[in-house]
mmCIF file of C-alpha atoms in Angstrom:
data_model
loop_
_atom_site.group_PDB
_atom_site.id
_atom_site.type_symbol
_atom_site.label_atom_id
_atom_site.label_comp_id
_atom_site.label_asym_id
_atom_site.label_seq_id
_atom_site.Cartn_x
_atom_site.Cartn_y
_atom_site.Cartn_z
ATOM 1 C CA UNK C 1 408.887 -52.537 64.493
ATOM 2 C CA UNK C 2 412.407 -54.741 64.648
ATOM 3 C CA UNK C 3 415.093 -52.993 63.293
ATOM 4 C CA UNK C 4 416.247 -53.567 59.729
ATOM 5 C CA UNK C 5 419.143 -56.515 59.945
ATOM 6 C CA UNK C 6 421.676 -56.981 56.839
ATOM 7 C CA UNK C 7 420.026 -60.501 56.685
ATOM 8 C CA UNK C 8 416.792 -59.240 56.264
ATOM 9 C CA UNK C 9 417.702 -56.860 53.738
ATOM 10 C CA UNK C 10 419.376 -59.673 51.549
ATOM 11 C CA UNK C 11 416.282 -61.811 51.702
ATOM 12 C CA UNK C 12 413.582 -58.839 50.767
ATOM 13 C CA UNK C 13 416.063 -58.463 47.659
ATOM 14 C CA UNK C 14 415.303 -61.982 46.474
ATOM 15 C CA UNK C 15 411.629 -61.238 46.648
ATOM 16 C CA UNK C 16 411.613 -57.714 45.096
ATOM 17 C CA UNK C 17 411.081 -58.865 41.982
ATOM 18 C CA UNK C 18 407.700 -60.347 42.623
ATOM 19 C CA UNK C 19 406.233 -57.305 43.695
ATOM 20 C CA UNK C 20 407.153 -55.386 40.588
ATOM 21 C CA UNK C 21 404.769 -58.167 38.574
ATOM 22 C CA UNK C 22 402.085 -55.723 39.083
ATOM 23 C CA UNK C 23 403.540 -52.874 37.317
ATOM 24 C CA UNK C 24 403.074 -54.748 33.866
ATOM 25 C CA UNK C 25 399.868 -53.228 32.889
ATOM 26 C CA UNK C 26 399.978 -49.913 34.623
ATOM 27 C CA UNK C 27 396.816 -48.130 35.237
ATOM 28 C CA UNK C 28 395.834 -44.436 35.174
ATOM 29 C CA UNK C 29 392.243 -44.833 37.027
ATOM 30 C CA UNK C 30 392.054 -44.545 40.553
ATOM 31 C CA UNK C 31 389.264 -46.500 42.188
ATOM 32 C CA UNK C 32 387.856 -46.115 45.611
ATOM 33 C CA UNK C 33 388.199 -48.065 48.502
ATOM 34 C CA UNK C 34 386.341 -51.364 49.533
ATOM 35 C CA UNK C 35 383.999 -53.143 46.890
ATOM 36 C CA UNK C 36 381.879 -50.342 45.199
ATOM 37 C CA UNK C 37 380.951 -51.532 41.587
ATOM 38 C CA UNK C 38 381.888 -49.703 38.317
ATOM 39 C CA UNK C 39 378.937 -48.568 36.402
ATOM 40 C CA UNK C 40 379.604 -51.037 33.150
ATOM 41 C CA UNK C 41 380.440 -54.722 35.055
ATOM 42 C CA UNK C 42 381.995 -57.130 32.109
ATOM 43 C CA UNK C 43 381.483 -60.990 32.120
ATOM 44 C CA UNK C 44 383.630 -62.394 34.693
ATOM 45 C CA UNK C 45 385.911 -65.268 33.320
ATOM 46 C CA UNK C 46 385.956 -68.685 34.340
ATOM 47 C CA UNK C 47 388.002 -70.081 37.007
ATOM 48 C CA UNK C 48 391.644 -70.844 36.040
ATOM 49 C CA UNK C 49 390.965 -74.610 35.989
ATOM 50 C CA UNK C 50 387.232 -76.275 35.533
ATOM 51 C CA UNK C 51 388.897 -79.657 36.717
ATOM 52 C CA UNK C 52 392.000 -81.006 37.882
ATOM 53 C CA UNK C 53 394.847 -81.443 35.482
ATOM 54 C CA UNK C 54 395.578 -85.341 34.491
ATOM 55 C CA UNK C 55 399.475 -84.969 33.977
ATOM 56 C CA UNK C 56 401.969 -84.558 36.733
ATOM 57 C CA UNK C 57 403.956 -81.170 35.689
ATOM 58 C CA UNK C 58 402.289 -78.619 38.180
ATOM 59 C CA UNK C 59 401.342 -77.956 41.417
ATOM 60 C CA UNK C 60 398.225 -78.609 43.142
ATOM 61 C CA UNK C 61 397.019 -75.832 45.021
ATOM 62 C CA UNK C 62 393.430 -75.667 46.285
ATOM 63 C CA UNK C 63 391.504 -72.329 47.281
ATOM 64 C CA UNK C 64 388.604 -72.301 49.134
ATOM 65 C CA UNK C 65 386.308 -69.780 49.647
ATOM 66 C CA UNK C 66 383.148 -68.724 49.521
ATOM 67 C CA UNK C 67 381.516 -68.612 45.796
ATOM 68 C CA UNK C 68 378.106 -68.453 46.715
ATOM 69 C CA UNK C 69 375.803 -67.609 49.682
ATOM 70 C CA UNK C 70 376.295 -64.243 51.484
ATOM 71 C CA UNK C 71 379.858 -63.770 51.440
ATOM 72 C CA UNK C 72 380.079 -64.513 47.486
ATOM 73 C CA UNK C 73 381.108 -61.262 46.671
ATOM 74 C CA UNK C 74 384.415 -61.378 48.693
ATOM 75 C CA UNK C 75 384.887 -64.729 47.609
ATOM 76 C CA UNK C 76 384.805 -64.120 43.896
ATOM 77 C CA UNK C 77 387.164 -60.951 44.209
ATOM 78 C CA UNK C 78 389.858 -63.169 46.126
ATOM 79 C CA UNK C 79 389.207 -65.928 43.388
ATOM 80 C CA UNK C 80 389.765 -63.463 40.542
ATOM 81 C CA UNK C 81 392.627 -61.575 42.471
ATOM 82 C CA UNK C 82 394.530 -65.408 42.532
ATOM 83 C CA UNK C 83 393.782 -65.853 38.734
ATOM 84 C CA UNK C 84 395.102 -62.169 38.118
ATOM 85 C CA UNK C 85 398.469 -63.357 39.856
ATOM 86 C CA UNK C 86 398.730 -66.902 37.932
ATOM 87 C CA UNK C 87 398.518 -64.839 34.755
ATOM 88 C CA UNK C 88 400.954 -62.070 35.843
ATOM 89 C CA UNK C 89 403.358 -64.227 36.975
ATOM 90 C CA UNK C 90 402.925 -66.800 33.870
ATOM 91 C CA UNK C 91 403.272 -69.302 36.623
ATOM 92 C CA UNK C 92 402.862 -72.526 34.282
ATOM 93 C CA UNK C 93 404.044 -75.070 37.010
ATOM 94 C CA UNK C 94 400.853 -74.178 39.395
ATOM 95 C CA UNK C 95 397.146 -75.214 38.878
ATOM 96 C CA UNK C 96 394.760 -73.798 41.171
ATOM 97 C CA UNK C 97 391.121 -75.339 41.615
ATOM 98 C CA UNK C 98 388.531 -73.321 43.494
ATOM 99 C CA UNK C 99 386.533 -75.362 46.349
ATOM 100 C CA UNK C 100 383.028 -73.513 47.429
ATOM 101 C CA UNK C 101 383.450 -73.443 51.440
ATOM 102 C CA UNK C 102 379.617 -71.927 51.401
ATOM 103 C CA UNK C 103 378.208 -75.514 51.013
ATOM 104 C CA UNK C 104 380.681 -76.666 53.280
ATOM 105 C CA UNK C 105 383.829 -76.315 54.894
ATOM 106 C CA UNK C 106 384.623 -79.646 55.923
ATOM 107 C CA UNK C 107 383.013 -81.046 52.447
ATOM 108 C CA UNK C 108 385.226 -78.520 50.498
ATOM 109 C CA UNK C 109 388.383 -79.360 52.779
ATOM 110 C CA UNK C 110 388.166 -83.511 52.023
ATOM 111 C CA UNK C 111 387.524 -82.937 48.343
ATOM 112 C CA UNK C 112 390.747 -80.799 48.194
ATOM 113 C CA UNK C 113 392.652 -83.082 50.152
ATOM 114 C CA UNK C 114 391.535 -86.109 48.484
ATOM 115 C CA UNK C 115 391.957 -84.232 44.948
ATOM 116 C CA UNK C 116 395.562 -84.511 45.657
ATOM 117 C CA UNK C 117 396.309 -80.534 46.604
ATOM 118 C CA UNK C 118 399.471 -79.849 48.280
ATOM 119 C CA UNK C 119 398.849 -76.383 49.918
ATOM 120 C CA UNK C 120 395.118 -74.492 50.832
ATOM 121 C CA UNK C 121 394.778 -71.100 50.048
ATOM 122 C CA UNK C 122 392.011 -69.840 52.206
ATOM 123 C CA UNK C 123 389.514 -70.154 54.221
ATOM 124 C CA UNK C 124 387.774 -66.817 54.798
ATOM 125 C CA UNK C 125 386.423 -67.179 57.967
ATOM 126 C CA UNK C 126 388.141 -68.264 61.400
ATOM 127 C CA UNK C 127 385.530 -71.147 62.141
ATOM 128 C CA UNK C 128 386.074 -72.532 58.831
ATOM 129 C CA UNK C 129 389.858 -72.249 59.220
ATOM 130 C CA UNK C 130 389.199 -74.823 62.313
ATOM 131 C CA UNK C 131 387.130 -76.950 60.315
ATOM 132 C CA UNK C 132 389.465 -77.065 57.237
ATOM 133 C CA UNK C 133 392.593 -77.515 59.567
ATOM 134 C CA UNK C 134 390.947 -80.242 61.153
ATOM 135 C CA UNK C 135 391.176 -82.384 57.531
ATOM 136 C CA UNK C 136 394.538 -80.686 56.358
ATOM 137 C CA UNK C 137 396.825 -81.193 59.055
ATOM 138 C CA UNK C 138 396.917 -84.756 59.482
ATOM 139 C CA UNK C 139 397.331 -84.732 55.769
ATOM 140 C CA UNK C 140 400.371 -82.606 56.192
ATOM 141 C CA UNK C 141 398.751 -79.808 53.728
ATOM 142 C CA UNK C 142 399.799 -76.613 55.074
ATOM 143 C CA UNK C 143 396.655 -73.481 55.153
ATOM 144 C CA UNK C 144 397.123 -69.912 54.015
ATOM 145 C CA UNK C 145 394.132 -68.271 55.274
ATOM 146 C CA UNK C 146 392.667 -64.986 54.882
ATOM 147 C CA UNK C 147 391.524 -64.834 58.504
ATOM 148 C CA UNK C 148 393.073 -62.185 60.817
ATOM 149 C CA UNK C 149 391.675 -64.440 63.930
ATOM 150 C CA UNK C 150 395.190 -64.949 65.523
ATOM 151 C CA UNK C 151 393.638 -68.022 67.516
ATOM 152 C CA UNK C 152 393.390 -70.015 64.709
ATOM 153 C CA UNK C 153 396.987 -69.782 63.913
ATOM 154 C CA UNK C 154 399.561 -72.259 64.184
ATOM 155 C CA UNK C 155 400.318 -76.149 63.658
ATOM 156 C CA UNK C 156 400.854 -75.460 60.111
ATOM 157 C CA UNK C 157 397.744 -72.737 59.682
ATOM 158 C CA UNK C 158 399.522 -69.515 58.493
ATOM 159 C CA UNK C 159 397.511 -66.370 58.357
ATOM 160 C CA UNK C 160 397.439 -63.835 55.695
ATOM 161 C CA UNK C 161 394.905 -61.489 57.395
ATOM 162 C CA UNK C 162 395.604 -58.330 58.890
ATOM 163 C CA UNK C 163 395.791 -58.831 62.636
ATOM 164 C CA UNK C 164 394.043 -55.844 64.281
ATOM 165 C CA UNK C 165 396.864 -55.675 67.332
ATOM 166 C CA UNK C 166 399.375 -54.730 64.925
ATOM 167 C CA UNK C 167 397.937 -51.437 63.727
ATOM 168 C CA UNK C 168 396.829 -50.191 67.470
ATOM 169 C CA UNK C 169 400.568 -51.318 68.531
ATOM 170 C CA UNK C 170 401.793 -49.007 65.408
ATOM 171 C CA UNK C 171 399.559 -46.065 65.672
ATOM 172 C CA UNK C 172 399.780 -46.096 69.796
ATOM 173 C CA UNK C 173 403.878 -45.839 69.145
ATOM 174 C CA UNK C 174 403.535 -43.152 66.686
ATOM 175 C CA UNK C 175 401.163 -41.098 68.895
ATOM 176 C CA UNK C 176 403.824 -41.813 71.680
ATOM 177 C CA UNK C 177 406.647 -40.372 69.387
ATOM 178 C CA UNK C 178 404.676 -37.321 69.201
ATOM 179 C CA UNK C 179 404.465 -36.499 73.071
ATOM 180 C CA UNK C 180 401.096 -38.176 73.822
ATOM 181 C CA UNK C 181 401.339 -40.422 77.144
ATOM 182 C CA UNK C 182 397.653 -40.595 78.496
ATOM 183 C CA UNK C 183 395.361 -42.727 76.271
ATOM 184 C CA UNK C 184 391.762 -43.505 76.262
ATOM 185 C CA UNK C 185 389.577 -46.077 74.301
ATOM 186 C CA UNK C 186 386.132 -46.442 73.097
ATOM 187 C CA UNK C 187 385.824 -50.115 71.974
ATOM 188 C CA UNK C 188 382.276 -51.745 70.948
ATOM 189 C CA UNK C 189 381.104 -55.034 72.876
ATOM 190 C CA UNK C 190 381.929 -58.403 71.912
ATOM 191 C CA UNK C 191 385.339 -60.069 71.052
ATOM 192 C CA UNK C 192 386.672 -57.481 68.408
ATOM 193 C CA UNK C 193 386.303 -54.994 71.511
ATOM 194 C CA UNK C 194 387.984 -57.452 74.046
ATOM 195 C CA UNK C 195 390.883 -57.512 71.784
ATOM 196 C CA UNK C 196 391.312 -54.223 70.908
ATOM 197 C CA UNK C 197 391.281 -53.403 74.849
ATOM 198 C CA UNK C 198 394.045 -56.032 75.601
ATOM 199 C CA UNK C 199 395.617 -54.725 72.634
ATOM 200 C CA UNK C 200 395.687 -51.059 73.705
ATOM 201 C CA UNK C 201 396.726 -51.936 77.225
ATOM 202 C CA UNK C 202 399.693 -53.933 76.048
ATOM 203 C CA UNK C 203 400.766 -51.396 73.630
ATOM 204 C CA UNK C 204 400.723 -48.433 76.189
ATOM 205 C CA UNK C 205 402.247 -50.307 78.735
ATOM 206 C CA UNK C 206 405.294 -51.164 76.243
ATOM 207 C CA UNK C 207 405.830 -47.290 75.385
ATOM 208 C CA UNK C 208 405.641 -46.056 78.905
ATOM 209 C CA UNK C 209 402.170 -44.643 78.585
ATOM 210 C CA UNK C 210 398.839 -44.760 81.143
ATOM 211 C CA UNK C 211 395.581 -45.667 80.210
ATOM 212 C CA UNK C 212 393.162 -43.516 81.644
ATOM 213 C CA UNK C 213 389.851 -45.156 80.394
ATOM 214 C CA UNK C 214 388.449 -47.481 78.087
ATOM 215 C CA UNK C 215 384.698 -47.727 77.717
ATOM 216 C CA UNK C 216 382.416 -50.265 76.093
ATOM 217 C CA UNK C 217 379.319 -49.102 73.777
ATOM 218 C CA UNK C 218 376.671 -50.937 71.502
ATOM 219 C CA UNK C 219 376.747 -50.070 68.304
ATOM 220 C CA UNK C 220 373.990 -47.044 68.367
ATOM 221 C CA UNK C 221 374.164 -43.457 68.901
ATOM 222 C CA UNK C 222 372.750 -43.287 72.141
ATOM 223 C CA UNK C 223 374.888 -45.517 73.468
ATOM 224 C CA UNK C 224 377.922 -44.036 71.795
ATOM 225 C CA UNK C 225 377.013 -40.643 73.552
ATOM 226 C CA UNK C 226 377.019 -42.248 76.931
ATOM 227 C CA UNK C 227 380.433 -43.839 76.791
ATOM 228 C CA UNK C 228 381.943 -40.820 75.357
ATOM 229 C CA UNK C 229 380.829 -38.848 78.191
ATOM 230 C CA UNK C 230 382.237 -41.462 80.842
ATOM 231 C CA UNK C 231 385.427 -41.541 78.973
ATOM 232 C CA UNK C 232 386.839 -38.113 80.994
ATOM 233 C CA UNK C 233 385.635 -38.899 84.434
ATOM 234 C CA UNK C 234 389.321 -40.424 85.350
ATOM 235 C CA UNK C 235 391.302 -37.271 84.048
ATOM 236 C CA UNK C 236 391.916 -36.041 80.737
ATOM 237 C CA UNK C 237 393.924 -37.420 77.744
ATOM 238 C CA UNK C 238 395.980 -37.015 74.826
ATOM 239 C CA UNK C 239 394.481 -39.651 72.208
ATOM 240 C CA UNK C 240 391.683 -41.610 72.204
ATOM 241 C CA UNK C 241 391.619 -44.817 70.144
ATOM 242 C CA UNK C 242 388.266 -45.688 68.355
ATOM 243 C CA UNK C 243 388.162 -49.381 67.629
ATOM 244 C CA UNK C 244 385.805 -49.801 65.411
ATOM 245 C CA UNK C 245 385.008 -49.554 61.376
ATOM 246 C CA UNK C 246 384.731 -46.211 59.521
ATOM 247 C CA UNK C 247 380.785 -46.207 59.728
ATOM 248 C CA UNK C 248 380.817 -46.111 63.614
ATOM 249 C CA UNK C 249 383.919 -43.740 63.511
ATOM 250 C CA UNK C 250 382.107 -41.230 62.204
ATOM 251 C CA UNK C 251 379.166 -41.586 64.350
ATOM 252 C CA UNK C 252 381.309 -41.523 67.557
ATOM 253 C CA UNK C 253 383.676 -38.561 66.267
ATOM 254 C CA UNK C 254 381.083 -36.113 67.109
ATOM 255 C CA UNK C 255 380.448 -37.347 70.614
ATOM 256 C CA UNK C 256 384.085 -37.356 70.946
ATOM 257 C CA UNK C 257 384.688 -33.732 70.104
ATOM 258 C CA UNK C 258 381.395 -32.693 72.197
ATOM 259 C CA UNK C 259 382.080 -34.828 75.659
ATOM 260 C CA UNK C 260 385.518 -35.722 75.843
ATOM 261 C CA UNK C 261 388.525 -33.984 75.666
ATOM 262 C CA UNK C 262 388.469 -31.903 73.265
ATOM 263 C CA UNK C 263 391.775 -31.578 71.711
ATOM 264 C CA UNK C 264 392.613 -35.186 72.150
ATOM 265 C CA UNK C 265 393.956 -36.973 69.217
ATOM 266 C CA UNK C 266 391.593 -39.672 67.608
ATOM 267 C CA UNK C 267 393.414 -43.160 66.831
ATOM 268 C CA UNK C 268 392.010 -45.885 64.631
ATOM 269 C CA UNK C 269 392.917 -49.269 63.091
ATOM 270 C CA UNK C 270 393.469 -50.812 59.853
ATOM 271 C CA UNK C 271 389.403 -50.738 59.805
ATOM 272 C CA UNK C 272 389.478 -47.429 58.245
ATOM 273 C CA UNK C 273 391.503 -48.185 55.462
ATOM 274 C CA UNK C 274 388.366 -49.772 53.736
ATOM 275 C CA UNK C 275 386.443 -46.469 54.732
ATOM 276 C CA UNK C 276 386.800 -43.631 51.818
ATOM 277 C CA UNK C 277 384.055 -41.686 53.488
ATOM 278 C CA UNK C 278 385.968 -40.692 56.514
ATOM 279 C CA UNK C 279 387.834 -38.297 54.588
ATOM 280 C CA UNK C 280 384.453 -36.433 54.448
ATOM 281 C CA UNK C 281 383.425 -36.198 57.952
ATOM 282 C CA UNK C 282 384.824 -32.901 59.702
ATOM 283 C CA UNK C 283 385.006 -34.550 63.169
ATOM 284 C CA UNK C 284 387.446 -36.767 61.694
ATOM 285 C CA UNK C 285 389.656 -34.387 60.202
ATOM 286 C CA UNK C 286 393.371 -35.097 62.105
ATOM 287 C CA UNK C 287 392.739 -38.381 63.166
ATOM 288 C CA UNK C 288 395.451 -41.109 62.719
ATOM 289 C CA UNK C 289 395.225 -44.552 61.633
ATOM 290 C CA UNK C 290 397.727 -47.498 61.092
ATOM 291 C CA UNK C 291 397.171 -49.610 57.817
ATOM 292 C CA UNK C 292 399.415 -51.480 55.092
ATOM 293 C CA UNK C 293 400.091 -48.999 52.296
ATOM 294 C CA UNK C 294 397.747 -48.625 49.451
ATOM 295 C CA UNK C 295 400.677 -47.357 46.809
ATOM 296 C CA UNK C 296 400.800 -50.895 44.772
ATOM 297 C CA UNK C 297 397.137 -51.609 45.409
ATOM 298 C CA UNK C 298 395.675 -49.054 43.793
ATOM 299 C CA UNK C 299 397.697 -50.457 40.529
ATOM 300 C CA UNK C 300 396.004 -53.666 41.015
ATOM 301 C CA UNK C 301 392.689 -52.029 41.250
ATOM 302 C CA UNK C 302 392.884 -50.252 38.137
ATOM 303 C CA UNK C 303 394.051 -53.437 36.483
ATOM 304 C CA UNK C 304 391.383 -55.653 38.461
ATOM 305 C CA UNK C 305 388.457 -52.761 36.949
ATOM 306 C CA UNK C 306 389.767 -53.145 33.171
ATOM 307 C CA UNK C 307 389.821 -57.107 33.523
ATOM 308 C CA UNK C 308 386.367 -57.526 35.827
ATOM 309 C CA UNK C 309 384.580 -54.174 35.141
ATOM 310 C CA UNK C 310 384.147 -53.441 38.719
ATOM 311 C CA UNK C 311 386.489 -52.322 41.580
ATOM 312 C CA UNK C 312 387.770 -55.493 43.941
ATOM 313 C CA UNK C 313 386.944 -55.880 47.358
ATOM 314 C CA UNK C 314 390.206 -54.267 49.709
ATOM 315 C CA UNK C 315 390.936 -57.882 50.846
ATOM 316 C CA UNK C 316 391.192 -59.363 47.652
ATOM 317 C CA UNK C 317 395.356 -58.465 47.859
ATOM 318 C CA UNK C 318 395.397 -60.909 50.185
ATOM 319 C CA UNK C 319 394.461 -63.291 47.387
ATOM 320 C CA UNK C 320 397.094 -61.918 45.066
ATOM 321 C CA UNK C 321 399.683 -62.079 47.730
ATOM 322 C CA UNK C 322 398.877 -65.671 48.406
ATOM 323 C CA UNK C 323 399.846 -66.349 44.983
ATOM 324 C CA UNK C 324 403.108 -64.288 44.699
ATOM 325 C CA UNK C 325 404.294 -66.363 47.923
ATOM 326 C CA UNK C 326 403.347 -69.559 46.298
ATOM 327 C CA UNK C 327 404.845 -68.773 43.240
ATOM 328 C CA UNK C 328 408.283 -68.002 44.760
ATOM 329 C CA UNK C 329 408.463 -70.911 47.142
ATOM 330 C CA UNK C 330 407.358 -73.219 43.999
ATOM 331 C CA UNK C 331 410.556 -72.181 42.395
ATOM 332 C CA UNK C 332 412.176 -74.743 44.297
ATOM 333 C CA UNK C 333 409.669 -77.274 45.335
ATOM 334 C CA UNK C 334 409.674 -80.603 43.590
ATOM 335 C CA UNK C 335 406.153 -81.598 41.764
ATOM 336 C CA UNK C 336 404.455 -84.042 43.588
ATOM 337 C CA UNK C 337 406.551 -83.432 47.304
ATOM 338 C CA UNK C 338 405.356 -81.767 50.248
ATOM 339 C CA UNK C 339 404.664 -78.063 50.150
ATOM 340 C CA UNK C 340 408.053 -76.903 52.032
ATOM 341 C CA UNK C 341 406.614 -75.327 54.939
ATOM 342 C CA UNK C 342 409.666 -74.075 56.680
ATOM 343 C CA UNK C 343 410.246 -71.705 53.705
ATOM 344 C CA UNK C 344 407.509 -69.777 55.063
ATOM 345 C CA UNK C 345 408.841 -68.483 58.005
ATOM 346 C CA UNK C 346 411.654 -66.890 56.144
ATOM 347 C CA UNK C 347 412.753 -64.020 58.818
ATOM 348 C CA UNK C 348 413.362 -61.696 55.695
ATOM 349 C CA UNK C 349 409.991 -61.743 54.807
ATOM 350 C CA UNK C 350 408.303 -61.345 51.473
ATOM 351 C CA UNK C 351 406.806 -58.114 49.445
ATOM 352 C CA UNK C 352 403.229 -57.975 48.214
ATOM 353 C CA UNK C 353 400.919 -55.775 47.196
ATOM 354 C CA UNK C 354 400.368 -54.551 50.971
ATOM 355 C CA UNK C 355 404.112 -54.056 51.439
ATOM 356 C CA UNK C 356 406.598 -56.460 53.241
ATOM 357 C CA UNK C 357 405.585 -59.209 55.452
ATOM 358 C CA UNK C 358 406.662 -62.351 57.172
ATOM 359 C CA UNK C 359 405.310 -65.402 58.984
ATOM 360 C CA UNK C 360 406.026 -65.556 62.616
ATOM 361 C CA UNK C 361 406.613 -69.198 64.006
ATOM 362 C CA UNK C 362 403.258 -69.167 65.258
ATOM 363 C CA UNK C 363 401.765 -68.743 62.064
ATOM 364 C CA UNK C 364 400.740 -64.796 61.952
ATOM 365 C CA UNK C 365 401.656 -62.382 59.692
ATOM 366 C CA UNK C 366 403.626 -59.306 60.762
ATOM 367 C CA UNK C 367 403.386 -56.603 58.540
ATOM 368 C CA UNK C 368 405.287 -53.064 58.000
ATOM 369 C CA UNK C 369 402.331 -50.459 58.607
ATOM 370 C CA UNK C 370 402.377 -47.049 57.758
ATOM 371 C CA UNK C 371 400.736 -44.125 59.824
ATOM 372 C CA UNK C 372 397.815 -42.115 57.948
ATOM 373 C CA UNK C 373 396.203 -38.724 58.471
ATOM 374 C CA UNK C 374 392.419 -37.826 58.206
ATOM 375 C CA UNK C 375 392.384 -34.671 56.126
ATOM 376 C CA UNK C 376 389.330 -32.802 54.357
ATOM 377 C CA UNK C 377 388.662 -35.139 51.371
ATOM 378 C CA UNK C 378 392.072 -37.288 51.381
ATOM 379 C CA UNK C 379 393.962 -39.601 53.413
ATOM 380 C CA UNK C 380 397.652 -38.686 53.994
ATOM 381 C CA UNK C 381 400.641 -40.570 55.124
ATOM 382 C CA UNK C 382 402.531 -39.036 58.047
ATOM 383 C CA UNK C 383 404.795 -41.961 58.725
ATOM 384 C CA UNK C 384 405.741 -44.463 56.211
ATOM 385 C CA UNK C 385 406.152 -48.347 56.518
ATOM 386 C CA UNK C 386 409.098 -49.465 57.167
ATOM 387 C CA UNK C 387 410.994 -51.068 53.873
ATOM 388 C CA UNK C 388 412.085 -54.372 55.882
ATOM 389 C CA UNK C 389 412.011 -56.117 59.611
#
């Protein structure tokens, strides 16, 4: 992370009040990570609006998420989060209308723009971002997407999603600070694995370390075991990046302990932040991973479960933060005028449920990440996230 500068601190102070909003209705109950359901669900309240407002006193914002089909659970959790944020902030000058991308992202985008919305929040999937941008860009309407695919960012498309390469940078830097200089990696076949490999090579080079071996695997036990046996063919290493989700990490860790350098530190990405079962795996104990902080998220999750009768999807914090950001910008945004895009790239950044973040000029979000260690039954923060940029 870049060192904190005085102007950044001043800017962050301006936004600190927004993050404090989630304390308005504190909670005592801790909720599990991910999208597990509570035992007694309650009916979901209706969307913020059932139709477009007829007055000219509100900013019209479109929320494009899947509200039907296989991703409806995630989409509804995002929609619920935006509703909560609007209620918590008492944003009387904003009206949000939901559009279902499962029925066609292009159709949803055309309807949103025709309805006069000046900002699009969403969509969720990178393919949908491309489709929506083709409609929104010519109209001069910016997009705050939940995607983490940096390839679709830029030209009025801003990504709220957590970028995997940033978590790799963070955990590699931390490992190097603890004396580790020789790195290896297990990465899945496919685009995610290719990007993780590239990120590791770049991160290790930046810290002056050496990449000893990178092995690909398919998502089955036989392939993982074969890949771990090949890891040490080029020599021992101090740390091994296991760039996959928590389920695959649990499968792969015993093979790493058995076939690779036995004392090597296992490193992971922010994908592990949604996998509470990692803490129950003996082979994963002592592993490090970098992710956004969960401190404010836990309080939000308690409020969410109280309101909706179920735990939120972890991704839904992006929906809440998108509204915090919009409300802040709307304080100086004249109704009926284009969204002030230039305010999104404030170098001091913003504060949300997931900590401090800012948008780079290329539309990719940069986040302050913490490093956590997997203990027996819990995660422990071993290096706190920076409080500014």
